[in-house]
GROMACS .gro file of C-alpha atoms in nm:
model
  362
    1MET     CA    1  -3.395   5.049   1.899
    2GLY     CA    2  -3.659   4.885   1.682
    3LEU     CA    3  -3.411   4.837   1.398
    4ILE     CA    4  -3.155   4.684   1.634
    5ARG     CA    5  -3.419   4.444   1.767
    6LEU     CA    6  -3.509   4.346   1.412
    7ILE     CA    7  -3.145   4.288   1.313
    8HIS     CA    8  -3.082   4.086   1.628
    9ALA     CA    9  -3.390   3.867   1.579
   10TRP     CA   10  -3.350   3.792   1.210
   11ALA     CA   11  -2.972   3.746   1.223
   12GLY     CA   12  -3.021   3.508   1.514
   13ALA     CA   13  -3.283   3.306   1.329
   14VAL     CA   14  -3.062   3.269   1.022
   15VAL     CA   15  -2.743   3.158   1.201
   16ALA     CA   16  -2.891   2.991   1.510
   17LEU     CA   17  -2.858   2.634   1.386
   18VAL     CA   18  -2.494   2.683   1.292
   19LEU     CA   19  -2.420   2.843   1.629
   20VAL     CA   20  -2.584   2.551   1.809
   21VAL     CA   21  -2.350   2.312   1.625
   22LEU     CA   22  -2.046   2.532   1.688
   23GLY     CA   23  -2.130   2.570   2.055
   24LEU     CA   24  -2.185   2.200   2.126
   25THR     CA   25  -1.881   2.080   1.930
   26GLY     CA   26  -1.665   2.353   2.081
   27SER     CA   27  -1.759   2.238   2.430
   28LEU     CA   28  -1.678   1.876   2.350
   29LEU     CA   29  -1.344   1.966   2.190
   30VAL     CA   30  -1.230   2.106   2.525
   31LEU     CA   31  -1.228   1.741   2.636
   32LYS     CA   32  -1.030   1.621   2.334
   33GLU     CA   33  -0.707   1.530   2.516
   34ASP     CA   34  -0.905   1.362   2.793
   35TRP     CA   35  -1.082   1.154   2.530
   36ILE     CA   36  -0.752   1.055   2.366
   37ARG     CA   37  -0.611   0.946   2.704
   38LEU     CA   38  -0.928   0.746   2.765
   39THR     CA   39  -0.925   0.566   2.429
   40VAL     CA   40  -0.549   0.536   2.365
   41PRO     CA   41  -0.379   0.379   2.672
   42GLN     CA   42  -0.030   0.491   2.563
   43ALA     CA   43  -0.144   0.854   2.576
   44ARG     CA   44  -0.160   0.833   2.957
   45ALA     CA   45   0.219   0.809   2.983
   46GLU     CA   46   0.422   1.114   3.084
   47VAL     CA   47   0.686   1.164   2.818
   48VAL     CA   48   0.994   1.377   2.887
   49PRO     CA   49   1.046   1.551   2.549
   50THR     CA   50   1.426   1.535   2.527
   51PRO     CA   51   1.596   1.566   2.186
   52GLN     CA   52   1.734   1.212   2.223
   53ALA     CA   53   1.397   1.049   2.300
   54LEU     CA   54   1.202   1.245   2.037
   55GLY     CA   55   1.479   1.202   1.782
   56ALA     CA   56   1.481   0.825   1.830
   57ALA     CA   57   1.103   0.818   1.782
   58ALA     CA   58   1.130   1.025   1.464
   59GLU     CA   59   1.399   0.793   1.329
   60ALA     CA   60   1.181   0.488   1.403
   61LEU     CA   61   0.879   0.645   1.230
   62GLU     CA   62   1.082   0.733   0.920
   63ARG     CA   63   1.211   0.377   0.898
   64ALA     CA   64   0.863   0.232   0.940
   65ARG     CA   65   0.686   0.474   0.706
   66PRO     CA   66   0.952   0.616   0.468
   67GLY     CA   67   0.836   0.922   0.275
   68GLU     CA   68   0.481   0.902   0.414
   69ILE     CA   69   0.494   1.134   0.716
   70ARG     CA   70   0.461   1.509   0.666
   71THR     CA   71   0.461   1.640   1.025
   72ILE     CA   72   0.508   1.497   1.373
   73ALA     CA   73   0.351   1.673   1.673
   74PHE     CA   74   0.560   1.540   1.958
   75ALA     CA   75   0.437   1.373   2.274
   76GLY     CA   76   0.493   1.548   2.605
   77PRO     CA   77   0.409   1.548   2.973
   78HIS     CA   78   0.035   1.596   2.913
   79LEU     CA   79  -0.018   1.362   2.620
   80GLY     CA   80   0.202   1.056   2.579
   81VAL     CA   81   0.153   0.993   2.206
   82HIS     CA   82   0.288   1.161   1.895
   83LYS     CA   83   0.028   1.299   1.651
   84LEU     CA   84   0.116   1.213   1.291
   85TYR     CA   85   0.011   1.400   0.977
   86PHE     CA   86   0.067   1.192   0.665
   87ARG     CA   87   0.127   1.320   0.314
   88LYS     CA   88  -0.181   1.132   0.199
   89ALA     CA   89  -0.470   1.379   0.209
   90GLU     CA   90  -0.664   1.394   0.537
   91THR     CA   91  -0.472   1.101   0.686
   92GLU     CA   92  -0.358   1.128   1.047
   93GLY     CA   93  -0.247   0.894   1.321
   94TYR     CA   94  -0.103   0.841   1.668
   95ALA     CA   95   0.232   0.685   1.755
   96SER     CA   96   0.371   0.565   2.085
   97ALA     CA   97   0.654   0.748   2.261
   98ASP     CA   98   0.910   0.512   2.101
   99GLY     CA   99   0.776   0.565   1.748
  100GLN     CA  100   0.536   0.274   1.689
  101VAL     CA  101   0.225   0.366   1.490
  102LEU     CA  102  -0.079   0.293   1.707
  103ALA     CA  103  -0.368   0.425   1.498
  104GLU     CA  104  -0.420   0.568   1.152
  105TRP     CA  105  -0.733   0.711   0.991
  106THR     CA  106  -0.844   0.911   0.691
  107GLY     CA  107  -1.110   1.180   0.722
  108PRO     CA  108  -1.343   1.228   1.019
  109THR     CA  109  -1.363   0.861   1.116
  110ARG     CA  110  -1.243   0.895   1.477
  111ALA     CA  111  -1.464   1.075   1.728
  112GLU     CA  112  -1.221   1.363   1.791
  113ALA     CA  113  -1.154   1.403   1.417
  114PHE     CA  114  -1.528   1.408   1.346
  115LEU     CA  115  -1.587   1.674   1.612
  116PHE     CA  116  -1.304   1.892   1.479
  117ASP     CA  117  -1.425   1.860   1.120
  118LEU     CA  118  -1.782   1.942   1.224
  119HIS     CA  119  -1.673   2.239   1.434
  120HIS     CA  120  -1.425   2.384   1.188
  121TYR     CA  121  -1.563   2.278   0.849
  122LEU     CA  122  -1.926   2.178   0.920
  123LEU     CA  123  -1.831   1.854   0.737
  124ALA     CA  124  -1.832   2.056   0.415
  125GLY     CA  125  -1.468   2.141   0.349
  126GLU     CA  126  -1.356   2.495   0.274
  127ARG     CA  127  -1.708   2.618   0.200
  128GLY     CA  128  -1.827   2.489   0.535
  129MET     CA  129  -1.537   2.669   0.704
  130ILE     CA  130  -1.645   2.998   0.546
  131VAL     CA  131  -2.003   2.944   0.664
  132ALA     CA  132  -1.878   2.868   1.015
  133GLY     CA  133  -1.661   3.180   1.014
  134VAL     CA  134  -1.945   3.405   0.898
  135ALA     CA  135  -2.177   3.252   1.159
  136ALA     CA  136  -1.918   3.309   1.432
  137LEU     CA  137  -1.877   3.677   1.340
  138ALA     CA  138  -2.256   3.710   1.322
  139GLY     CA  139  -2.270   3.557   1.669
  140ALA     CA  140  -2.033   3.826   1.798
  141VAL     CA  141  -2.255   4.096   1.646
  142MET     CA  142  -2.562   3.933   1.800
  143VAL     CA  143  -2.403   3.946   2.146
  144LEU     CA  144  -2.348   4.320   2.110
  145THR     CA  145  -2.696   4.391   1.973
  146GLY     CA  146  -2.844   4.164   2.239
  147LEU     CA  147  -2.682   4.374   2.511
  148VAL     CA  148  -2.825   4.689   2.354
  149VAL     CA  149  -3.172   4.533   2.339
  150TRP     CA  150  -3.146   4.407   2.698
  151PHE     CA  151  -3.017   4.721   2.865
  152PRO     CA  152  -3.345   4.917   2.888
  153ALA     CA  153  -3.505   4.617   3.063
  154TRP     CA  154  -3.209   4.516   3.280
  155ARG     CA  155  -3.431   4.483   3.588
  156SER     CA  156  -3.593   4.175   3.432
  157PHE     CA  157  -3.269   3.977   3.462
  158ALA     CA  158  -3.328   3.671   3.684
  159TRP     CA  159  -3.029   3.432   3.647
  160ARG     CA  160  -3.256   3.178   3.476
  161MET     CA  161  -3.038   2.942   3.273
  162TRP     CA  162  -3.320   2.709   3.167
  163PRO     CA  163  -3.680   2.798   3.072
  164ARG     CA  164  -3.946   2.699   3.326
  165SER     CA  165  -4.181   2.601   3.044
  166SER     CA  166  -4.200   2.594   2.665
  167ARG     CA  167  -4.397   2.920   2.656
  168ARG     CA  168  -4.242   3.178   2.429
  169ARG     CA  169  -4.195   3.426   2.712
  170GLU     CA  170  -4.002   3.173   2.919
  171LEU     CA  171  -3.784   3.078   2.623
  172LEU     CA  172  -3.698   3.440   2.560
  173SER     CA  173  -3.623   3.495   2.929
  174ALA     CA  174  -3.378   3.202   2.933
  175HIS     CA  175  -3.225   3.321   2.604
  176ARG     CA  176  -3.176   3.667   2.753
  177ASP     CA  177  -3.038   3.555   3.090
  178VAL     CA  178  -2.793   3.302   2.945
  179GLY     CA  179  -2.677   3.567   2.699
  180ILE     CA  180  -2.609   3.820   2.973
  181VAL     CA  181  -2.419   3.578   3.198
  182PHE     CA  182  -2.198   3.450   2.915
  183ALA     CA  183  -2.186   3.764   2.700
  184VAL     CA  184  -1.812   3.828   2.736
  185PRO     CA  185  -1.675   3.474   2.680
  186VAL     CA  186  -1.924   3.399   2.399
  187PHE     CA  187  -1.829   3.726   2.227
  188VAL     CA  188  -1.458   3.640   2.260
  189PHE     CA  189  -1.501   3.287   2.128
  190CYS     CA  190  -1.716   3.401   1.835
  191LEU     CA  191  -1.476   3.681   1.744
  192THR     CA  192  -1.165   3.463   1.769
  193GLY     CA  193  -1.338   3.183   1.575
  194GLY     CA  194  -1.413   3.422   1.291
  195ALA     CA  195  -1.056   3.555   1.305
  196ILE     CA  196  -0.916   3.202   1.271
  197VAL     CA  197  -1.128   3.132   0.963
  198PHE     CA  198  -1.046   3.467   0.804
  199HIS     CA  199  -0.681   3.451   0.900
  200ASP     CA  200  -0.541   3.653   0.609
  201GLU     CA  201  -0.792   3.936   0.657
  202THR     CA  202  -0.725   3.936   1.032
  203ARG     CA  203  -0.349   3.953   0.978
  204ALA     CA  204  -0.389   4.237   0.727
  205LEU     CA  205  -0.603   4.431   0.976
  206LEU     CA  206  -0.351   4.377   1.255
  207LEU     CA  207  -0.063   4.485   1.031
  208ALA     CA  208  -0.256   4.801   0.945
  209MET     CA  209  -0.297   4.870   1.316
  210PHE     CA  210   0.057   4.766   1.415
  211PRO     CA  211   0.272   4.812   1.102
  212HIS     CA  212   0.617   4.785   1.258
  213GLU     CA  213   0.732   4.431   1.182
  214PRO     CA  214   1.091   4.304   1.222
  215GLU     CA  215   1.296   4.267   0.908
  216GLU     CA  216   1.293   3.924   0.748
  217VAL     CA  217   1.613   3.723   0.791
  218PHE     CA  218   1.730   3.526   0.487
  219ALA     CA  219   1.888   3.194   0.579
  220PRO     CA  220   2.152   3.019   0.366
  221PRO     CA  221   2.017   2.748   0.134
  222PRO     CA  222   2.002   2.398   0.279
  223GLY     CA  223   2.195   2.105   0.139
  224ARG     CA  224   2.072   1.759   0.043
  225GLY     CA  225   2.086   1.466   0.277
  226ASP     CA  226   1.905   1.251   0.530
  227VAL     CA  227   1.814   1.417   0.857
  228ASP     CA  228   1.985   1.292   1.171
  229TRP     CA  229   1.684   1.355   1.395
  230PRO     CA  230   1.852   1.332   1.738
  231LYS     CA  231   2.126   1.569   1.621
  232ALA     CA  232   1.878   1.806   1.451
  233LEU     CA  233   1.652   1.826   1.756
  234ALA     CA  234   1.953   1.872   1.984
  235ALA     CA  235   2.066   2.164   1.767
  236ALA     CA  236   1.719   2.321   1.787
  237GLN     CA  237   1.714   2.272   2.164
  238ALA     CA  238   2.055   2.437   2.192
  239ALA     CA  239   1.921   2.740   2.004
  240PHE     CA  240   1.641   2.781   2.261
  241PRO     CA  241   1.737   2.589   2.578
  242ASN     CA  242   1.423   2.690   2.768
  243ALA     CA  243   1.180   2.594   2.490
  244GLN     CA  244   0.990   2.267   2.450
  245LEU     CA  245   1.022   2.072   2.127
  246ARG     CA  246   0.670   2.050   1.982
  247MET     CA  247   0.661   1.972   1.608
  248ALA     CA  248   0.886   1.871   1.322
  249SER     CA  249   0.807   1.896   0.952
  250VAL     CA  250   0.981   1.640   0.733
  251PRO     CA  251   1.125   1.790   0.410
  252ALA     CA  252   0.885   1.734   0.122
  253GLN     CA  253   1.166   1.702  -0.129
  254PRO     CA  254   1.549   1.703  -0.138
  255GLY     CA  255   1.687   2.049  -0.075
  256ASP     CA  256   1.404   2.161   0.158
  257PRO     CA  257   1.497   2.252   0.516
  258VAL     CA  258   1.361   2.077   0.824
  259SER     CA  259   1.123   2.303   1.016
  260ILE     CA  260   1.106   2.251   1.393
  261ARG     CA  261   0.853   2.435   1.606
  262MET     CA  262   0.919   2.502   1.973
  263LYS     CA  263   0.723   2.651   2.260
  264LEU     CA  264   0.885   2.908   2.484
  265PRO     CA  265   0.755   2.936   2.844
  266ALA     CA  266   0.585   3.270   2.768
  267GLU     CA  267   0.403   3.141   2.459
  268TRP     CA  268   0.033   3.051   2.464
  269HIS     CA  269   0.016   2.851   2.142
  270PRO     CA  270   0.020   2.476   2.228
  271ASN     CA  271   0.269   2.398   1.951
  272GLY     CA  272   0.464   2.720   1.983
  273ARG     CA  273   0.552   2.972   1.718
  274THR     CA  274   0.925   2.968   1.775
  275VAL     CA  275   1.076   2.816   1.460
  276VAL     CA  276   1.417   2.663   1.391
  277LYS     CA  277   1.517   2.573   1.034
  278ILE     CA  278   1.762   2.284   1.009
  279ASP     CA  279   1.992   2.186   0.720
  280PRO     CA  280   1.909   1.819   0.646
  281ALA     CA  281   2.258   1.761   0.508
  282THR     CA  282   2.437   1.859   0.830
  283SER     CA  283   2.150   1.862   1.086
  284THR     CA  284   2.269   2.207   1.198
  285VAL     CA  285   2.075   2.530   1.243
  286LEU     CA  286   2.016   2.749   0.938
  287GLU     CA  287   1.782   2.999   1.100
  288ALA     CA  288   1.621   3.047   1.441
  289THR     CA  289   1.326   3.278   1.504
  290SER     CA  290   1.188   3.337   1.852
  291ALA     CA  291   0.815   3.404   1.879
  292GLN     CA  292   0.898   3.676   2.132
  293SER     CA  293   1.096   3.867   1.869
  294LEU     CA  294   0.800   3.894   1.632
  295GLY     CA  295   0.610   4.218   1.582
  296THR     CA  296   0.295   4.312   1.771
  297ALA     CA  297   0.066   4.207   1.485
  298ALA     CA  298   0.220   3.859   1.465
  299ARG     CA  299   0.212   3.809   1.841
  300ILE     CA  300  -0.156   3.907   1.863
  301SER     CA  301  -0.233   3.680   1.567
  302ASN     CA  302  -0.051   3.391   1.737
  303ALA     CA  303  -0.258   3.443   2.054
  304ILE     CA  304  -0.596   3.410   1.880
  305TYR     CA  305  -0.597   3.031   1.843
  306PRO     CA  306  -0.493   2.943   2.201
  307ILE     CA  307  -0.756   3.184   2.337
  308HIS     CA  308  -1.025   3.028   2.118
  309ALA     CA  309  -0.924   2.666   2.177
  310ALA     CA  310  -0.872   2.697   2.556
  311PHE     CA  311  -0.497   2.645   2.563
  312VAL     CA  312  -0.450   2.919   2.824
  313GLY     CA  313  -0.571   2.947   3.180
  314GLY     CA  314  -0.559   2.580   3.278
  315ARG     CA  315  -0.865   2.386   3.393
  316VAL     CA  316  -1.049   2.700   3.505
  317TYR     CA  317  -1.046   2.833   3.150
  318ASP     CA  318  -1.142   2.487   3.023
  319VAL     CA  319  -1.456   2.502   3.238
  320VAL     CA  320  -1.537   2.854   3.119
  321THR     CA  321  -1.493   2.743   2.757
  322PHE     CA  322  -1.703   2.430   2.805
  323LEU     CA  323  -1.989   2.622   2.968
  324SER     CA  324  -1.967   2.902   2.713
  325GLY     CA  325  -2.009   2.654   2.428
  326LEU     CA  326  -2.319   2.513   2.596
  327ALA     CA  327  -2.443   2.869   2.652
  328LEU     CA  328  -2.397   2.952   2.284
  329ALA     CA  329  -2.590   2.640   2.187
  330GLY     CA  330  -2.861   2.721   2.442
  331MET     CA  331  -2.899   3.079   2.326
  332GLY     CA  332  -2.926   2.965   1.966
  333GLY     CA  333  -3.176   2.692   2.049
  334PHE     CA  334  -3.397   2.902   2.278
  335GLY     CA  335  -3.390   3.196   2.039
  336LEU     CA  336  -3.469   2.990   1.730
  337TRP     CA  337  -3.751   2.800   1.901
  338SER     CA  338  -3.913   3.118   2.029
  339PHE     CA  339  -3.867   3.312   1.705
  340VAL     CA  340  -3.960   3.050   1.445
  341VAL     CA  341  -4.150   2.757   1.594
  342LYS     CA  342  -4.357   2.911   1.869
  343PRO     CA  343  -4.493   3.210   1.670
  344ARG     CA  344  -4.579   2.976   1.384
  345LYS     CA  345  -4.784   2.756   1.617
  346LYS     CA  346  -4.969   3.060   1.744
  347ARG     CA  347  -5.049   3.171   1.392
  348VAL     CA  348  -5.173   2.824   1.305
  349ARG     CA  349  -5.404   2.821   1.606
  350ALA     CA  350  -5.533   3.167   1.518
  351ASN     CA  351  -5.607   3.057   1.162
  352ASP     CA  352  -5.792   2.750   1.292
  353ARG     CA  353  -6.015   2.971   1.503
  354LEU     CA  354  -6.100   3.192   1.206
  355ARG     CA  355  -6.169   2.898   0.971
  356PRO     CA  356  -6.549   2.848   0.926
  357GLY     CA  357  -6.702   2.527   1.064
  358PRO     CA  358  -6.911   2.277   0.866
  359ALA     CA  359  -7.242   2.445   0.959
  360GLU     CA  360  -7.121   2.783   0.836
  361VAL     CA  361  -7.001   2.639   0.505
  362HIS     CA  362  -7.336   2.483   0.430
   0.00000   0.00000   0.00000
């Protein structure tokens, strides 16, 4: 038990600051679409994502910005603007339902882009992402060790979400109580956050656990030509009539297929993992893969992001996610303050008492 307490305390002190950042930014990102609707008036519109309407918008965007757009995340009933990903590094934008560019930015210069970059990359690129992933997995371990440490003293639990004073004992009590109340969701969010960062390792582990994957289907090679977007999207819709059109990737070079992502009713991922490959020369289907036909490992992997980012469960799950992020930040803050700052102040006071006064020196 002593070793577990030591691991829990020191691991918490090392990663606490990162977890505070991840918790606060994760809570705020739950409100991302609400923020976009607040700051971009066109986003408040309810767009019916028909192949004709989305295709016309894609055609307008290609005419306005030829060769510049890499991917379009289509508008829909909940968000009335298209999200644009440009080929220029780190450049994104919003477009109206009819395909007019409304905003464009590079890097974390908009509030929602800044929050995402801070949460996912700690504003430090790929290295920051690795640090965030390690901290998230450490947070999951800390939840488990915290439960082990708490269990012998379970009678001390008091539902205290905020310390009554800055005394170390009160800080630790709040740290403990918040951790117990939010243990399950915080563990899930930390574990799924780490799994997102270490995607390849997660997928390899899942494949080892569930090795039976469907055989890969080889599609015929695409031809060369300009995409007829209304026709291409209509062909994708015909392949999966019950699915919602969510994203389209513009071919990077002649001879590449168009990739269209769709969301079936049973899928959790906001952009879907059902993929239709389109021949740009004929705007007809080359290959269609339903997310429901994927193996167990792929389907579990596809569920990790929507669980982590609160794209399941509606507003109730949004509230749980928001509060859990605050709880993670609170646990990190209370724990760090009690472990590092408060003991140090006590030691300083003790040293002051032992230091000889002027009369003793002389």
